Short mmCIF file of C-alpha atoms and ligand atoms in Angstrom, two decimals:
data_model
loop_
_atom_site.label_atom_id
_atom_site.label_comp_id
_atom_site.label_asym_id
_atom_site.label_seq_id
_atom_site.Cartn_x
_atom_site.Cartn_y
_atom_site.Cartn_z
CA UNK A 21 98.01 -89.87 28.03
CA UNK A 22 96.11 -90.80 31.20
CA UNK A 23 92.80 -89.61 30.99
CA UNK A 24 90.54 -90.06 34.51
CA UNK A 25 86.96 -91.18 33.95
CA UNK A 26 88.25 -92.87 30.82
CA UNK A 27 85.23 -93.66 29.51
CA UNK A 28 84.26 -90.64 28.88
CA UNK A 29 86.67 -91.30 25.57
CA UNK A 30 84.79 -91.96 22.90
CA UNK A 31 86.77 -95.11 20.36
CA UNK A 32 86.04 -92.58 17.28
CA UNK A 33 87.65 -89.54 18.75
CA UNK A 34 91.33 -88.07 17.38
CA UNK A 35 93.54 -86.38 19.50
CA UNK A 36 94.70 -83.15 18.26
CA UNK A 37 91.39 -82.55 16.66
CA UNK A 38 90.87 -79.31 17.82
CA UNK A 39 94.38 -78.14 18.62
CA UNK A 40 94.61 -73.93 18.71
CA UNK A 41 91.08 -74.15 19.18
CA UNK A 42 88.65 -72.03 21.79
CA UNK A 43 85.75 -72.85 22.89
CA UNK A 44 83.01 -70.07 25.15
CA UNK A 45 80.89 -72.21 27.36
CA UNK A 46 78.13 -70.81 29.50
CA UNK A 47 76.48 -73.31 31.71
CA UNK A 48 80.33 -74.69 31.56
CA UNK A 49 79.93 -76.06 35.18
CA UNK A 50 76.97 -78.28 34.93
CA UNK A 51 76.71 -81.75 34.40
CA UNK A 52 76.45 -82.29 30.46
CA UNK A 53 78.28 -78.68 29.44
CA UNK A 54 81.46 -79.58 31.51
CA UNK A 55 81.40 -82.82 29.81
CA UNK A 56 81.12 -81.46 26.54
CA UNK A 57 84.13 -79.45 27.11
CA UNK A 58 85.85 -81.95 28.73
CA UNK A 59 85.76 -83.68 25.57
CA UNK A 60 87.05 -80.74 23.89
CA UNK A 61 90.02 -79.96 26.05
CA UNK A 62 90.86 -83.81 25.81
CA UNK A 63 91.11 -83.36 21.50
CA UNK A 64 93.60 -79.91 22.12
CA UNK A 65 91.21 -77.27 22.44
CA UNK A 66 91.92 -74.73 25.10
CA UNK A 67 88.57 -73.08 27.10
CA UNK A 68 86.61 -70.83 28.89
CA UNK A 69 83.61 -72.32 31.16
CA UNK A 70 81.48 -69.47 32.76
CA UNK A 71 78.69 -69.43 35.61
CA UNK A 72 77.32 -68.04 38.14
CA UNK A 73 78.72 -69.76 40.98
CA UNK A 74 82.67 -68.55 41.45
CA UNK A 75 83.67 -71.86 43.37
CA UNK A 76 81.91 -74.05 41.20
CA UNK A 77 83.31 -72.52 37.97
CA UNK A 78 86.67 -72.26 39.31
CA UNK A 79 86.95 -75.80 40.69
CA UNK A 80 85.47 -77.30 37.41
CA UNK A 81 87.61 -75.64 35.13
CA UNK A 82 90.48 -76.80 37.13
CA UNK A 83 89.28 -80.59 37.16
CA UNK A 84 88.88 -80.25 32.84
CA UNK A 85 92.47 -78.84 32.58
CA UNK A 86 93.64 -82.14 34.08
CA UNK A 87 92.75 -84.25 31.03
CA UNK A 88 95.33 -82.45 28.94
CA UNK A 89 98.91 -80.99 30.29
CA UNK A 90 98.97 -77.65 28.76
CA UNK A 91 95.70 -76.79 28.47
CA UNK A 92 94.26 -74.15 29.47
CA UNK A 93 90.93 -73.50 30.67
CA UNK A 94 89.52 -70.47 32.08
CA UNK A 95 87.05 -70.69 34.67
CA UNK A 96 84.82 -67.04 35.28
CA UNK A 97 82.56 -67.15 37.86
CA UNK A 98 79.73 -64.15 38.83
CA UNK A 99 78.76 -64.60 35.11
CA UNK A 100 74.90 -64.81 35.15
CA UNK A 101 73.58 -65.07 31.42
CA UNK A 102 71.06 -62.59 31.87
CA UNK A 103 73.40 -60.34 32.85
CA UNK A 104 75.30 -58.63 29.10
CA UNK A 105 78.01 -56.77 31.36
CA UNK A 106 79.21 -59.72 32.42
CA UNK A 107 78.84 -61.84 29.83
CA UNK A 108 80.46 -59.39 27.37
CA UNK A 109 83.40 -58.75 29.97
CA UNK A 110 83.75 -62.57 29.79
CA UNK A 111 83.85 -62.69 25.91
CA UNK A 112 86.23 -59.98 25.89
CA UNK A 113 88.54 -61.77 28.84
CA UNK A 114 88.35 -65.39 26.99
CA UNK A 115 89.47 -64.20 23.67
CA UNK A 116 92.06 -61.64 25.22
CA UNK A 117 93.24 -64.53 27.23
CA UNK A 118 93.31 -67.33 24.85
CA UNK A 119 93.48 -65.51 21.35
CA UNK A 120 90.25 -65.84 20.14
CA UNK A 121 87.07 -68.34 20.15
CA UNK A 122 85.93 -70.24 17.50
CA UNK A 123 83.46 -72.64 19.42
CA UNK A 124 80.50 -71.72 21.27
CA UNK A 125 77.97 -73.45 23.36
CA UNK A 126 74.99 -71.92 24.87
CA UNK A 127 74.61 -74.60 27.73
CA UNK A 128 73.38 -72.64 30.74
CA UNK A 129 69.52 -73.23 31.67
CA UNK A 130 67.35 -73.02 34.42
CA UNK A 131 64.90 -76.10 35.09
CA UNK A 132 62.00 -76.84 37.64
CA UNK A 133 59.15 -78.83 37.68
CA UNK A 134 55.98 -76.68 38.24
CA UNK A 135 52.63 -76.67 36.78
CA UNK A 136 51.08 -73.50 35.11
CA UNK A 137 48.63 -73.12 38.19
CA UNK A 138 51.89 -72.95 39.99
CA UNK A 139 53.79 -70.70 38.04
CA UNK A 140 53.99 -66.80 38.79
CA UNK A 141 54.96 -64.56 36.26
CA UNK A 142 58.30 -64.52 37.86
CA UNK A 143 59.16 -67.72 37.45
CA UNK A 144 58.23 -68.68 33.97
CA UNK A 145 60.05 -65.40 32.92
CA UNK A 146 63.26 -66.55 34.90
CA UNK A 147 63.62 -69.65 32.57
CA UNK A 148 63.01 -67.48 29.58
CA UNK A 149 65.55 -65.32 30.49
CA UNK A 150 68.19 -67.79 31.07
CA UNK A 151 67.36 -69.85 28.37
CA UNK A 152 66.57 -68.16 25.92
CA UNK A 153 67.61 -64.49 26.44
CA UNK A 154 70.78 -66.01 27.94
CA UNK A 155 71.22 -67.35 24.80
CA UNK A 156 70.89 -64.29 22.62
CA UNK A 157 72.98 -62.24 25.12
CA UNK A 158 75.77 -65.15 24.70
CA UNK A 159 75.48 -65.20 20.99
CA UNK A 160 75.61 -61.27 20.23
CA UNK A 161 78.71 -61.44 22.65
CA UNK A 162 80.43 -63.83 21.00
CA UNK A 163 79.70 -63.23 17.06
CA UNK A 164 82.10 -61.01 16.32
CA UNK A 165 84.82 -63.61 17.70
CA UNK A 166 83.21 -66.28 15.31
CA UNK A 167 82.89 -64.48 12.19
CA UNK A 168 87.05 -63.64 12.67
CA UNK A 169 87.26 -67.51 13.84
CA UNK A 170 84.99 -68.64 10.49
CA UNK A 171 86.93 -66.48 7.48
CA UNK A 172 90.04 -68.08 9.15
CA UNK A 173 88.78 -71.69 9.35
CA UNK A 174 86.56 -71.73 6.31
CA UNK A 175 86.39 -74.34 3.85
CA UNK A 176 85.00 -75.80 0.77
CA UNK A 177 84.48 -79.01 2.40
CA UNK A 178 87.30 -81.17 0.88
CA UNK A 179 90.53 -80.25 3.25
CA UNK A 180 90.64 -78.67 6.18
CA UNK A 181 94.10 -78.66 6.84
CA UNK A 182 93.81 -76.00 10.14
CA UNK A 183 90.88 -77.46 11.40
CA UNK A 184 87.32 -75.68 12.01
CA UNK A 185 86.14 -72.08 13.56
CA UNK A 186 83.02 -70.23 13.54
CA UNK A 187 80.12 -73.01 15.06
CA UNK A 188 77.95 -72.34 17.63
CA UNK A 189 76.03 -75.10 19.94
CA UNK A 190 72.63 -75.02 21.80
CA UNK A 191 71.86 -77.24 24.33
CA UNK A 192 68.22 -77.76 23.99
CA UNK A 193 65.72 -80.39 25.13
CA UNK A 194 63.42 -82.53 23.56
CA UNK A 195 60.63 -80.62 25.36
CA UNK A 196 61.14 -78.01 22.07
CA UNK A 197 59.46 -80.26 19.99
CA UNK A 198 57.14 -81.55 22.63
CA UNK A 199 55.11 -80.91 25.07
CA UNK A 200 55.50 -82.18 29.01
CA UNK A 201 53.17 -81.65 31.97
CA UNK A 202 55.33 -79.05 35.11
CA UNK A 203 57.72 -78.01 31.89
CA UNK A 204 55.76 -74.91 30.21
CA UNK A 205 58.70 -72.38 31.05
CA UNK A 206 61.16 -75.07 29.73
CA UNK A 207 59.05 -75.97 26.72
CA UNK A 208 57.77 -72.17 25.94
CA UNK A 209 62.25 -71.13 26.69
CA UNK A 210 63.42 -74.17 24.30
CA UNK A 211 60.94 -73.94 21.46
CA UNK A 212 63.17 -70.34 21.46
CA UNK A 213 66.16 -71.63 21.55
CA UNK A 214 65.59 -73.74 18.74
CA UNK A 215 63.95 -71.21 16.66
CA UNK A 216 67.14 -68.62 17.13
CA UNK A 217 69.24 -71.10 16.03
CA UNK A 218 67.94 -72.10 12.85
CA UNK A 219 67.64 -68.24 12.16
CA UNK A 220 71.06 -67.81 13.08
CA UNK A 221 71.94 -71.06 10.24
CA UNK A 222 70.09 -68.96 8.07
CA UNK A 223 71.41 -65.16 8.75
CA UNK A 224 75.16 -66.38 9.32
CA UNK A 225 75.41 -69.71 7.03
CA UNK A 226 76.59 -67.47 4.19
CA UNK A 227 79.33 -66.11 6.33
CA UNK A 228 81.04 -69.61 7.33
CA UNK A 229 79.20 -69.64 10.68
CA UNK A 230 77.29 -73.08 11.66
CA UNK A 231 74.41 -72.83 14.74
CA UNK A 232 73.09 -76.04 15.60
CA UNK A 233 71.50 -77.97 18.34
CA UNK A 234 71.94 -80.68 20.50
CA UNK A 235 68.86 -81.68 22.67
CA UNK A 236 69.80 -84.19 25.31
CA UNK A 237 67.20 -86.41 26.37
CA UNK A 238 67.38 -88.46 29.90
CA UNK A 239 70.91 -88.71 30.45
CA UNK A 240 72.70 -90.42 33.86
CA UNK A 241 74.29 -88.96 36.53
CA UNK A 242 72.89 -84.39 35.49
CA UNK A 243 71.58 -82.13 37.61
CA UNK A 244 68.67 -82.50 34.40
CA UNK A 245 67.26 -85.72 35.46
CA UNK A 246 68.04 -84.54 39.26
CA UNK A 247 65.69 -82.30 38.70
CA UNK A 248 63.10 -84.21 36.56
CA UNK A 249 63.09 -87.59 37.68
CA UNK A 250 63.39 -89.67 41.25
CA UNK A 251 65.78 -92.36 42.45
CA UNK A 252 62.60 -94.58 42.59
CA UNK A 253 61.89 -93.68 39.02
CA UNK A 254 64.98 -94.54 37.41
CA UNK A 255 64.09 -98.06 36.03
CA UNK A 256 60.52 -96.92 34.78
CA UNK A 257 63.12 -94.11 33.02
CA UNK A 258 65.32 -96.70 31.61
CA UNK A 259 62.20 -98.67 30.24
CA UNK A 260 61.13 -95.76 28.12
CA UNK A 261 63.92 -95.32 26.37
CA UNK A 262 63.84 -97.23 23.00
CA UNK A 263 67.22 -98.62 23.36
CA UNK A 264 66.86 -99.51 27.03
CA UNK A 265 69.25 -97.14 29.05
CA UNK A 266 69.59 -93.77 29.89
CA UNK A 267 71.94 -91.54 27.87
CA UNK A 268 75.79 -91.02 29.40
CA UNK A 269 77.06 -87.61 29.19
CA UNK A 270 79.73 -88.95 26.59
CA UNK A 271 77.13 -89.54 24.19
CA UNK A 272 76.37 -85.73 24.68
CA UNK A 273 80.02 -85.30 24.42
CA UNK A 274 80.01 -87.08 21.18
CA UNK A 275 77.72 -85.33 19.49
CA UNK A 276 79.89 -82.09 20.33
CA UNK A 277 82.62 -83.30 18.58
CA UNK A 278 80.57 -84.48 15.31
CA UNK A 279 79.36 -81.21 15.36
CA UNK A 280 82.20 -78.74 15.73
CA UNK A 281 84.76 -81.08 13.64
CA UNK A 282 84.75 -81.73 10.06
CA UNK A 283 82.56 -84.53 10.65
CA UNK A 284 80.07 -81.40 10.82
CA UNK A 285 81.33 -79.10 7.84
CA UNK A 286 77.65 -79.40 6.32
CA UNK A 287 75.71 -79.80 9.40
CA UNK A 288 73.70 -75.97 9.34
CA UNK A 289 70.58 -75.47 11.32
CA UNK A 290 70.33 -78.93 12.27
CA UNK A 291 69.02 -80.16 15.92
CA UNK A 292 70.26 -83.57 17.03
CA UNK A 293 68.17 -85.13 19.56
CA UNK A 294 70.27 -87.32 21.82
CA UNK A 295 68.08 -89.38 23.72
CA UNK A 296 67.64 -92.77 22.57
CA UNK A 297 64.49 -92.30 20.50
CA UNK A 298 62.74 -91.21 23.60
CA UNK A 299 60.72 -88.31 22.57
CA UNK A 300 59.08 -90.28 20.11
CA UNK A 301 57.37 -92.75 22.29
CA UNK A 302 56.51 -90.33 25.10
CA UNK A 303 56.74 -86.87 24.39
CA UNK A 304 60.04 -85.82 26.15
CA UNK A 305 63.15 -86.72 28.44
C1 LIG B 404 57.59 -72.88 41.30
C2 LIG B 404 59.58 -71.75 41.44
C3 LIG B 404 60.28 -72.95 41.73
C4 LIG B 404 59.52 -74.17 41.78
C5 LIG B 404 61.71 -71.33 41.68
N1 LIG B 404 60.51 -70.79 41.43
N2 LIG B 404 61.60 -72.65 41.87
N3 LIG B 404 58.27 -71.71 41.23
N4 LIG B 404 58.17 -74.08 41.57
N5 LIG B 404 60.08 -75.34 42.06
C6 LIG B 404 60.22 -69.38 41.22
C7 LIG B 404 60.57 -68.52 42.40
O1 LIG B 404 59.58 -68.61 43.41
C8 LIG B 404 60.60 -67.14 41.77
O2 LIG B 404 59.32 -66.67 41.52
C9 LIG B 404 61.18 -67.44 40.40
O3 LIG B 404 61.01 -68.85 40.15
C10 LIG B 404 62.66 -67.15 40.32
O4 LIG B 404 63.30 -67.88 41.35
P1 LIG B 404 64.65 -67.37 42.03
O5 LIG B 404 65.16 -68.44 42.91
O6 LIG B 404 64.42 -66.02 42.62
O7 LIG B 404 65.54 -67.11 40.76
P2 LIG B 404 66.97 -67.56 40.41
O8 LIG B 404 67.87 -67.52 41.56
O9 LIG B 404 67.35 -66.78 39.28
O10 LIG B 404 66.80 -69.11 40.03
C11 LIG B 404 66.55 -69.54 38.73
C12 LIG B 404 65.88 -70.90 38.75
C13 LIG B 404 66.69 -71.90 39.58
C14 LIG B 404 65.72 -71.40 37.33
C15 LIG B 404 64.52 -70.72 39.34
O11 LIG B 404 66.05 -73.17 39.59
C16 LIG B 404 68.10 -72.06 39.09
O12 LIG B 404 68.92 -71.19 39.36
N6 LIG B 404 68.45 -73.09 38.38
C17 LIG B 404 69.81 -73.20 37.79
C18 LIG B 404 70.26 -74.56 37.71
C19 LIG B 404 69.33 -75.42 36.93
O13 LIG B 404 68.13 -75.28 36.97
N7 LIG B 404 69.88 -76.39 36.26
C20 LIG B 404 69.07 -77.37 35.57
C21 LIG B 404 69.42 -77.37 34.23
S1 LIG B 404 68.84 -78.87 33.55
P3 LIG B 404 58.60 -65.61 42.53
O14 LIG B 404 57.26 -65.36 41.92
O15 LIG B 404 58.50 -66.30 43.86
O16 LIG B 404 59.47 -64.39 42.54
C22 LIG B 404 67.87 -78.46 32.35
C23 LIG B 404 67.35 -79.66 31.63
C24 LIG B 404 66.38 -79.26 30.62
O17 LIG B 404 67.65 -77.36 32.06
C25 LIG B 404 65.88 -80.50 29.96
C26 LIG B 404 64.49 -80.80 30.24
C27 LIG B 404 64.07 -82.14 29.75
#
């Protein structure tokens, strides 16, 4: 198979992985979503990336379907998160569509760098509500679909012959843990994020459902560190990351597949912090 940006292919990865399998992506256009379900559509699994932007969305989707003939990937633009309607009528047209979803990731979020003394009321609510709300209105869309996708898909752990259903992804920050001067919407929105998904590992564990997290920290070449950092700063970012580099978005991409394979049968509640051991030596991405 010839796969563009091949290294985007992780050495560990199996094709086939996630044949017959659907993932629901908001924030499916961006930088480190559309990678993540690049990745997916590369290992068999057919998808449905939503946002707000109709272009965007549409021309993404079309670029991911290229890694795999026969895939299919659904791209539904006008969907803004903090909008249910259209989120629900998106649910409902994926799994009409496609048969079902048994992956989901919560990607889309809303990011600017402003201090509190610059913040109106306005503005730190719109990151709370596409965060976080977002993310509730995504998950209460989509549950139904992954309870039907876990019962089918579960597992005791030794075989899973059919694969895996039923597991829901965040993408979170390091900021939830935290704290970093212009982010107090983003901190305040994540912190959220994080808590609704270990509630979620709690409340839907017993039913076959997994909810975990993946918090990127600075990773190349996203509309993230667009947003963050500077051209001028990008060495100083480099040097305060432990292991020396910035983060790709295939190491974002990996962590995706760890989590919704059965690499991640007994991963429940857990947040994995992608980002070289940054946070630890300064606070954040
Ligand atoms: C202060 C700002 C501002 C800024 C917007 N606002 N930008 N305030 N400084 N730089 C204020 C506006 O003035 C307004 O308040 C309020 O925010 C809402 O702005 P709107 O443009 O009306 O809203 P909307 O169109 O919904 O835009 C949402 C947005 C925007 C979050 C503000 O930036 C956006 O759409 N972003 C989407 C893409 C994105 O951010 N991607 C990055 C994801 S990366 P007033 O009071 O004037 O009405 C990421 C990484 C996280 O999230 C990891 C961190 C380490």
């Amino acid at each position: 198979m010839t796969v563009p940006n091949t290294p985007f292919v992780s050495a560990n990865w199996r094709e086939g992985t996630f044949a017959n399998k659907v993932v629901f992506c908001t924030g499916g256009s961006g930088t480190i979503c559309s990678g993540q379900v690049r990745a997916l559509v590369y290992l068999g699994a057919n998808a449905c990336i939503v946002g707000r932007n109709r272009t965007k969305v549409e021309e993404v989707a079309a670029d991911i379907s290229t890694v795999r003939p026969g895939s299919i990937v659904l791209g539904i633009g006008d969907v803004d998160v903090r909008n249910p309607d259209r989120v629900n009528a998106a649910v409902e047209e994926c799994a009409k569509r496609l048969g079902g979803i048994d992956f989901v990731i919560a990607g889309a979020a809303g990011n600017f760098l402003a201090n509190v003394s610059e913040l109106s009321l306005n503005a730190f609510k719109a990151v709370i509500d596409i965060d976080l709300i977002g993310s509730w209105i995504t998950i209460k869309a989509t549950l139904p679909h992954l309870l039907r996708s876990a019962e089918k898909y579960k597992n005791d752990g030794k075989s899973v012959p059919n694969g895996t259903g039923g597991r829901i992804i965040f993408v979170s920050s390091t900021n939830y843990h935290s704290a970093r001067v212009a982010q107090a919407h983003v901190c305040a929105a994540k912190a959220g994020v994080n808590a609704l998904s270990n509630v979620l590992s709690l409340e839907y564990g017993p039913r076959g459902i997994t909810s975990n997290i993946i918090a990127p920290g600075p990773i190349d070449e996203t509309e993230g560190l667009r947003r963050l950092s500077s051209p001028e700063l990008r060495e100083e970012a480099i040097r305060s990351v432990p292991l020396q580099r910035l983060g790709l978005i295939k190491d974002i991409a990996d962590a995706t597949v760890f989590l919704f394979g059965d690499t991640g049968n007994f991963v429940n509640g857990a947040c994995i912090d992608v980002d070289g051991g940054t946070w630890r030596v300064k606070g954040g991405a």
